[in-house]
Amino acid sequence: MLAWLSSGVVLAQGTAAGQAATAAATDPSGSNWWIWPLLLFLFTIILGILAVLGGVGGGVLFTPLVGGFFPFHLDFVRSAGLLVALSGSLAAAPGLLRGNLASLRLALPAALLASAASAFGALAGLALPKNVVQVLLGVTILFVAFIFIVSKRSEFPHVPHADKLAQVLRIQGIYYEASTGKTVDWTVWRTPIGLFLFIFIGFIAGMFGLGAGWANVPVLNLVMGAPLKIAVGTSKFLLSITDTSAAWVYLNSGACLPMIVVPSVIGIMLGSFIGVKLLTIVRPKAVRYMVILIMIVAGIRPLLQGLGIWK
C-alpha cells in the first residue's frame, strides 16, 4: 500500500501542483495518510447514489464538491473527475451499442469535435491560475444547475425531416421501445448547430473535468431531435471518447494521483450500483431537486473560493 502511495507521489513531483496536493493529502507525520482516501471513498459512494437517483453524471458532482471540501489541489481533482466519468461510460457503452441505444453514426462526428476541444480545454485549465479556474468552475456549475431546472426532456421529439448534413452522414437508426412494444425509427436535424455546440461542450468538459453528460443529452435530444433513450445512450458512449482526450493531457502533465483516482472510481461505481437498486423504492423527482440544490452549493463554494471570500 505504501508503494502504491509512493508511486502517486513520484508521478506528482513533476509539477508544483503535485507537491502541493501531496502535502495537503497526507499527514505531516506520514502515519495517517490513509484518512483522506478513506473519506473520499465513502464520500464518492454517496455521490454515486445521488448521481443515479438524480439522473446526473457523477463527474459533474465530483469535481466541485471534492475540489471545494477536500484538501486536494484542483488539478488532481479535475483529472480524477474525468477518469470517474470515463470509467462509468466505458462500463455502460458496450451494452448500449449492442442494444442499439447508442448510435455510432450520431456519436462519431460529435466525438471528433468534442474530443479535440476537450484536449485544448484541459491545456487551458492547467495553464490558468487556480483562482481563475475556481471562479469559472463555480459559474459553470451554477449554469449547469440552471439547465437542469429549466430543461424539459422529450421522449420522442418531432423531427419533420433530416437535414442535408444528417443525410450525408446517414445519421438515422431504429431501436425497440419496450414500453410500447414497437420499433422506433429516428433521425436528426439541425445537425450543424448541434455539432458546433459540441465544441463548447468538449472544451468545458476538459477544462473542469466535469464529464459532459449534463450537456450532451439536451443537445442531442432537444436541439438535434434524437429520442431520449438514444440521446442518453449516445451521450454515455461519447464520454468514453471525449474524456479520454482530456484525461491524457492531465496524465501527461503528471496531474493524476492514484491515491485520489482509485478510491473515487471504486466509490462512484459502488454507489451507482446501490443507486440502481434504490430506484424502485425512492422518488427520483424529489432526489433530482436535492441534487440540484447540492449543485448550487457546489457552484457557490469554488466561486467564493476563487474570489477570496470563502477560504
Coordinates of C-alpha atoms in Angstrom, one line a residue:
M1 CA 0.0 0.0 0.0
L2 CA 2.8 2.4 0.8
A3 CA 4.4 1.6 -2.5
W4 CA 1.1 2.5 -4.2
L5 CA 1.1 5.8 -2.4
S6 CA 4.8 6.4 -3.3
S7 CA 4.0 5.9 -7.0
G8 CA 1.4 8.6 -6.8
V9 CA 3.9 10.9 -5.1
V10 CA 6.6 10.3 -7.8
L11 CA 4.1 11.0 -10.5
A12 CA 3.2 14.3 -8.9
Q13 CA 6.7 15.6 -8.4
G14 CA 7.0 16.9 -12.0
T15 CA 4.7 19.9 -11.1
A16 CA 4.4 22.3 -8.2
A17 CA 0.7 21.5 -8.1
G18 CA 1.6 17.8 -7.4
Q19 CA 3.8 18.8 -4.5
A20 CA 1.0 20.9 -3.0
A21 CA -1.6 18.2 -3.5
T22 CA 0.6 15.5 -1.9
A23 CA 1.4 17.7 1.1
A24 CA -2.3 18.5 1.6
A25 CA -3.5 15.0 1.1
T26 CA -1.1 13.3 3.6
D27 CA -0.4 13.8 7.3
P28 CA 2.9 15.5 8.0
S29 CA 3.9 12.6 10.2
G30 CA 3.2 10.1 7.4
S31 CA 1.2 7.9 9.7
N32 CA -2.4 8.9 8.9
W33 CA -2.1 9.3 5.1
W34 CA -5.0 6.8 4.6
I35 CA -7.6 9.0 6.2
W36 CA -8.3 11.2 3.2
P37 CA -8.6 8.3 0.7
L38 CA -10.9 6.5 3.0
L39 CA -13.1 9.7 3.4
L40 CA -13.0 10.2 -0.3
F41 CA -14.1 6.6 -0.9
L42 CA -17.1 7.0 1.5
F43 CA -18.0 10.3 0.0
T44 CA -18.0 9.1 -3.6
I45 CA -20.3 6.2 -2.6
I46 CA -22.8 8.8 -1.6
L47 CA -22.2 10.8 -4.8
G48 CA -22.7 7.6 -6.9
I49 CA -26.0 7.0 -5.3
L50 CA -27.2 10.6 -5.8
A51 CA -26.0 10.7 -9.4
V52 CA -28.1 7.7 -10.3
L53 CA -31.2 8.8 -8.4
G54 CA -30.9 12.4 -9.6
G55 CA -30.2 11.5 -13.3
V56 CA -26.9 13.3 -13.5
G57 CA -23.4 12.2 -14.2
G58 CA -21.0 11.5 -11.3
G59 CA -18.3 13.9 -12.7
V60 CA -20.5 17.0 -12.5
L61 CA -20.9 16.5 -8.8
F62 CA -17.4 15.1 -8.1
T63 CA -15.2 18.0 -9.3
P64 CA -16.8 20.9 -7.5
L65 CA -17.6 19.1 -4.2
V66 CA -14.3 17.3 -3.8
G67 CA -12.4 20.3 -5.1
G68 CA -14.2 22.5 -2.6
F69 CA -14.3 20.4 0.5
F70 CA -11.2 18.2 0.3
P71 CA -7.6 19.3 0.7
F72 CA -6.5 18.3 -2.8
H73 CA -5.1 20.5 -5.5
L74 CA -7.8 21.3 -8.1
D75 CA -5.7 19.9 -11.0
F76 CA -5.7 16.5 -9.4
V77 CA -9.4 16.7 -8.7
R78 CA -10.3 17.6 -12.3
S79 CA -8.1 14.8 -13.5
A80 CA -9.9 12.3 -11.2
G81 CA -13.3 13.8 -12.3
L82 CA -12.5 12.9 -15.9
L83 CA -11.5 9.4 -15.0
V84 CA -14.6 8.9 -12.9
A85 CA -16.8 9.9 -15.8
L86 CA -14.7 7.8 -18.2
S87 CA -15.0 4.7 -16.1
G88 CA -18.8 4.9 -16.0
S89 CA -19.1 5.4 -19.7
L90 CA -16.7 2.5 -20.5
A91 CA -18.8 0.2 -18.3
A92 CA -22.0 1.2 -20.0
A93 CA -21.0 1.7 -23.7
P94 CA -20.8 -1.9 -24.9
G95 CA -24.3 -2.8 -23.7
L96 CA -25.8 0.4 -25.1
L97 CA -24.2 -0.3 -28.5
R98 CA -25.5 -3.9 -28.5
G99 CA -29.0 -2.7 -27.7
N100 CA -29.0 0.0 -30.4
L101 CA -29.4 2.6 -27.8
A102 CA -26.2 4.3 -28.7
S103 CA -25.6 5.3 -32.4
L104 CA -22.1 5.3 -33.8
R105 CA -23.1 7.5 -36.7
L106 CA -24.5 10.1 -34.3
A107 CA -21.7 9.9 -31.8
L108 CA -18.6 9.9 -34.0
P109 CA -18.9 13.3 -35.7
A110 CA -19.7 14.9 -32.3
A111 CA -16.9 12.9 -30.6
L112 CA -14.4 14.1 -33.2
L113 CA -15.1 17.8 -32.4
A114 CA -15.7 17.4 -28.7
S115 CA -12.5 15.3 -28.1
A116 CA -10.3 17.8 -29.9
A117 CA -11.9 20.6 -28.0
S118 CA -11.6 18.8 -24.6
A119 CA -7.8 18.4 -25.1
F120 CA -7.5 22.2 -25.6
G121 CA -9.8 22.7 -22.6
A122 CA -7.5 20.6 -20.5
L123 CA -4.4 22.5 -21.6
A124 CA -6.2 25.8 -20.8
G125 CA -7.3 24.6 -17.4
L126 CA -3.8 23.6 -16.5
A127 CA -2.4 26.9 -17.7
L128 CA -4.8 29.2 -15.9
P129 CA -4.3 30.4 -12.3
K130 CA -6.1 28.3 -9.7
N131 CA -8.4 31.2 -8.6
V132 CA -9.5 31.9 -12.1
V133 CA -10.3 28.2 -12.7
Q134 CA -12.3 28.2 -9.4
V135 CA -14.4 31.2 -10.4
L136 CA -15.1 29.8 -13.9
L137 CA -15.9 26.4 -12.4
G138 CA -18.3 27.9 -9.9
V139 CA -20.1 29.9 -12.7
T140 CA -20.2 26.7 -14.9
I141 CA -21.7 24.6 -12.1
L142 CA -24.4 27.2 -11.4
F143 CA -25.2 27.3 -15.1
V144 CA -25.5 23.5 -15.2
A145 CA -27.9 23.7 -12.2
F146 CA -29.9 26.3 -14.1
I147 CA -30.1 24.0 -17.2
F148 CA -31.4 21.1 -15.0
I149 CA -34.1 23.4 -13.6
V150 CA -35.4 24.8 -16.8
S151 CA -34.8 22.0 -19.4
K152 CA -37.7 19.7 -20.4
R153 CA -36.7 16.4 -22.0
S154 CA -38.8 15.0 -24.8
E155 CA -39.2 11.2 -25.1
F156 CA -39.9 11.3 -28.8
P157 CA -39.1 14.7 -30.4
H158 CA -40.8 15.6 -33.6
V159 CA -38.3 15.8 -36.5
P160 CA -40.0 16.9 -39.7
H161 CA -37.1 15.8 -41.9
A162 CA -33.4 15.0 -41.7
D163 CA -31.2 18.0 -42.7
K164 CA -28.7 17.7 -45.5
L165 CA -25.7 17.0 -43.3
A166 CA -27.6 14.3 -41.4
Q167 CA -28.5 12.7 -44.8
V168 CA -24.9 12.8 -46.0
L169 CA -23.6 11.3 -42.7
R170 CA -26.6 8.8 -42.7
I171 CA -27.4 9.6 -39.1
Q172 CA -30.5 7.5 -38.5
G173 CA -31.4 4.3 -36.8
I174 CA -34.0 2.0 -35.3
Y175 CA -34.5 0.6 -31.8
Y176 CA -37.1 -1.5 -29.9
E177 CA -39.1 0.5 -27.4
A178 CA -40.1 -2.0 -24.6
S179 CA -42.6 0.3 -23.0
T180 CA -44.8 0.4 -26.2
G181 CA -43.7 -2.9 -27.7
K182 CA -42.9 -1.1 -31.0
T183 CA -39.8 -0.3 -33.0
V184 CA -38.9 3.3 -33.4
D185 CA -37.3 4.8 -36.5
W186 CA -35.4 8.0 -35.8
T187 CA -33.2 10.6 -37.5
V188 CA -32.0 14.1 -36.5
W189 CA -32.0 17.6 -37.8
R190 CA -30.2 20.9 -37.0
T191 CA -27.0 18.9 -37.2
P192 CA -24.6 21.8 -37.9
I193 CA -25.9 23.6 -34.8
G194 CA -25.6 20.5 -32.6
L195 CA -22.1 19.7 -33.8
F196 CA -21.0 23.3 -33.2
L197 CA -22.3 23.2 -29.6
F198 CA -20.2 20.0 -29.0
I199 CA -17.1 22.1 -29.5
F200 CA -18.0 24.2 -26.5
I201 CA -19.2 21.1 -24.5
G202 CA -15.8 19.4 -25.1
F203 CA -13.8 22.5 -24.1
I204 CA -15.7 22.9 -20.8
A205 CA -15.5 19.2 -20.0
G206 CA -11.7 19.2 -20.5
M207 CA -11.1 22.4 -18.6
F208 CA -13.1 21.5 -15.5
G209 CA -13.1 17.6 -15.5
L210 CA -16.9 17.5 -15.4
G211 CA -17.6 14.9 -17.9
A212 CA -20.3 16.2 -20.4
G213 CA -23.4 14.2 -19.9
W214 CA -25.2 17.2 -18.5
A215 CA -24.9 19.0 -21.8
N216 CA -24.7 16.1 -24.3
V217 CA -28.2 14.9 -23.6
P218 CA -30.0 18.2 -24.0
V219 CA -28.2 19.0 -27.3
L220 CA -28.8 15.5 -28.8
N221 CA -32.4 15.4 -27.5
L222 CA -33.7 19.0 -27.7
V223 CA -31.6 20.5 -30.4
M224 CA -31.0 17.7 -32.8
G225 CA -34.2 15.8 -32.1
A226 CA -32.8 12.3 -31.1
P227 CA -35.2 10.2 -29.0
L228 CA -34.4 10.5 -25.3
K229 CA -33.1 6.9 -24.9
I230 CA -30.8 7.4 -28.0
A231 CA -29.6 10.7 -26.6
V232 CA -28.8 9.2 -23.2
G233 CA -27.1 6.1 -24.6
T234 CA -25.1 8.0 -27.2
S235 CA -24.1 10.6 -24.6
K236 CA -22.6 7.7 -22.5
F237 CA -20.7 6.4 -25.4
L238 CA -19.5 10.0 -26.3
L239 CA -17.9 10.3 -22.8
S240 CA -15.6 7.3 -23.5
I241 CA -14.0 9.3 -26.3
T242 CA -14.3 12.9 -25.2
D243 CA -13.0 12.3 -21.7
T244 CA -10.1 10.2 -22.9
S245 CA -8.6 13.0 -24.8
A246 CA -8.7 15.4 -21.9
A247 CA -7.5 12.7 -19.4
W248 CA -4.4 12.1 -21.5
V249 CA -3.4 15.8 -21.1
Y250 CA -3.7 15.6 -17.3
L251 CA -1.8 12.3 -17.2
N252 CA 1.0 13.6 -19.4
S253 CA 1.3 16.6 -17.1
G254 CA 1.6 14.4 -14.0
A255 CA -1.7 15.7 -12.6
C256 CA -3.0 12.3 -11.7
L257 CA -2.7 10.7 -8.2
P258 CA -3.8 7.0 -7.7
M259 CA -4.5 8.0 -4.1
I260 CA -7.3 10.2 -5.4
V261 CA -8.4 8.3 -8.5
V262 CA -8.6 4.7 -7.2
P263 CA -11.0 5.3 -4.2
S264 CA -13.0 7.8 -6.3
V265 CA -13.6 5.4 -9.2
I266 CA -14.4 2.4 -6.9
G267 CA -16.7 4.6 -4.7
I268 CA -18.6 6.0 -7.6
M269 CA -19.1 2.6 -9.2
L270 CA -20.3 1.0 -5.9
G271 CA -22.6 4.0 -5.2
S272 CA -24.0 3.7 -8.7
F273 CA -24.8 0.0 -8.2
I274 CA -26.6 0.8 -4.9
G275 CA -28.4 3.7 -6.6
V276 CA -29.8 1.4 -9.3
K277 CA -31.2 -0.9 -6.6
L278 CA -32.8 2.1 -4.8
L279 CA -34.5 3.4 -7.9
T280 CA -37.6 1.2 -7.3
I281 CA -38.2 2.5 -3.7
V282 CA -37.4 6.2 -3.8
R283 CA -38.9 9.1 -5.7
P284 CA -36.3 10.2 -8.3
K285 CA -38.0 13.5 -8.8
A286 CA -37.5 14.5 -5.2
V287 CA -33.9 13.3 -5.3
R288 CA -33.4 15.3 -8.5
Y289 CA -34.4 18.5 -6.7
M290 CA -32.0 17.7 -3.9
V291 CA -29.2 17.1 -6.4
I292 CA -29.9 20.5 -8.0
L293 CA -29.6 22.1 -4.5
I294 CA -26.3 20.3 -3.9
M295 CA -25.1 21.6 -7.3
I296 CA -26.0 25.1 -6.4
V297 CA -24.0 24.8 -3.1
A298 CA -21.2 23.1 -5.1
G299 CA -21.1 26.0 -7.5
I300 CA -21.1 28.7 -4.9
R301 CA -18.2 27.2 -3.0
P302 CA -15.5 27.4 -5.7
L303 CA -16.9 30.7 -6.9
L304 CA -16.4 32.2 -3.5
Q305 CA -13.0 30.5 -3.1
G306 CA -11.8 31.9 -6.3
L307 CA -12.9 35.4 -5.3
G308 CA -11.1 35.0 -1.9
I309 CA -14.3 35.3 0.1
W310 CA -14.6 31.7 1.4
K311 CA -11.2 30.1 2.3

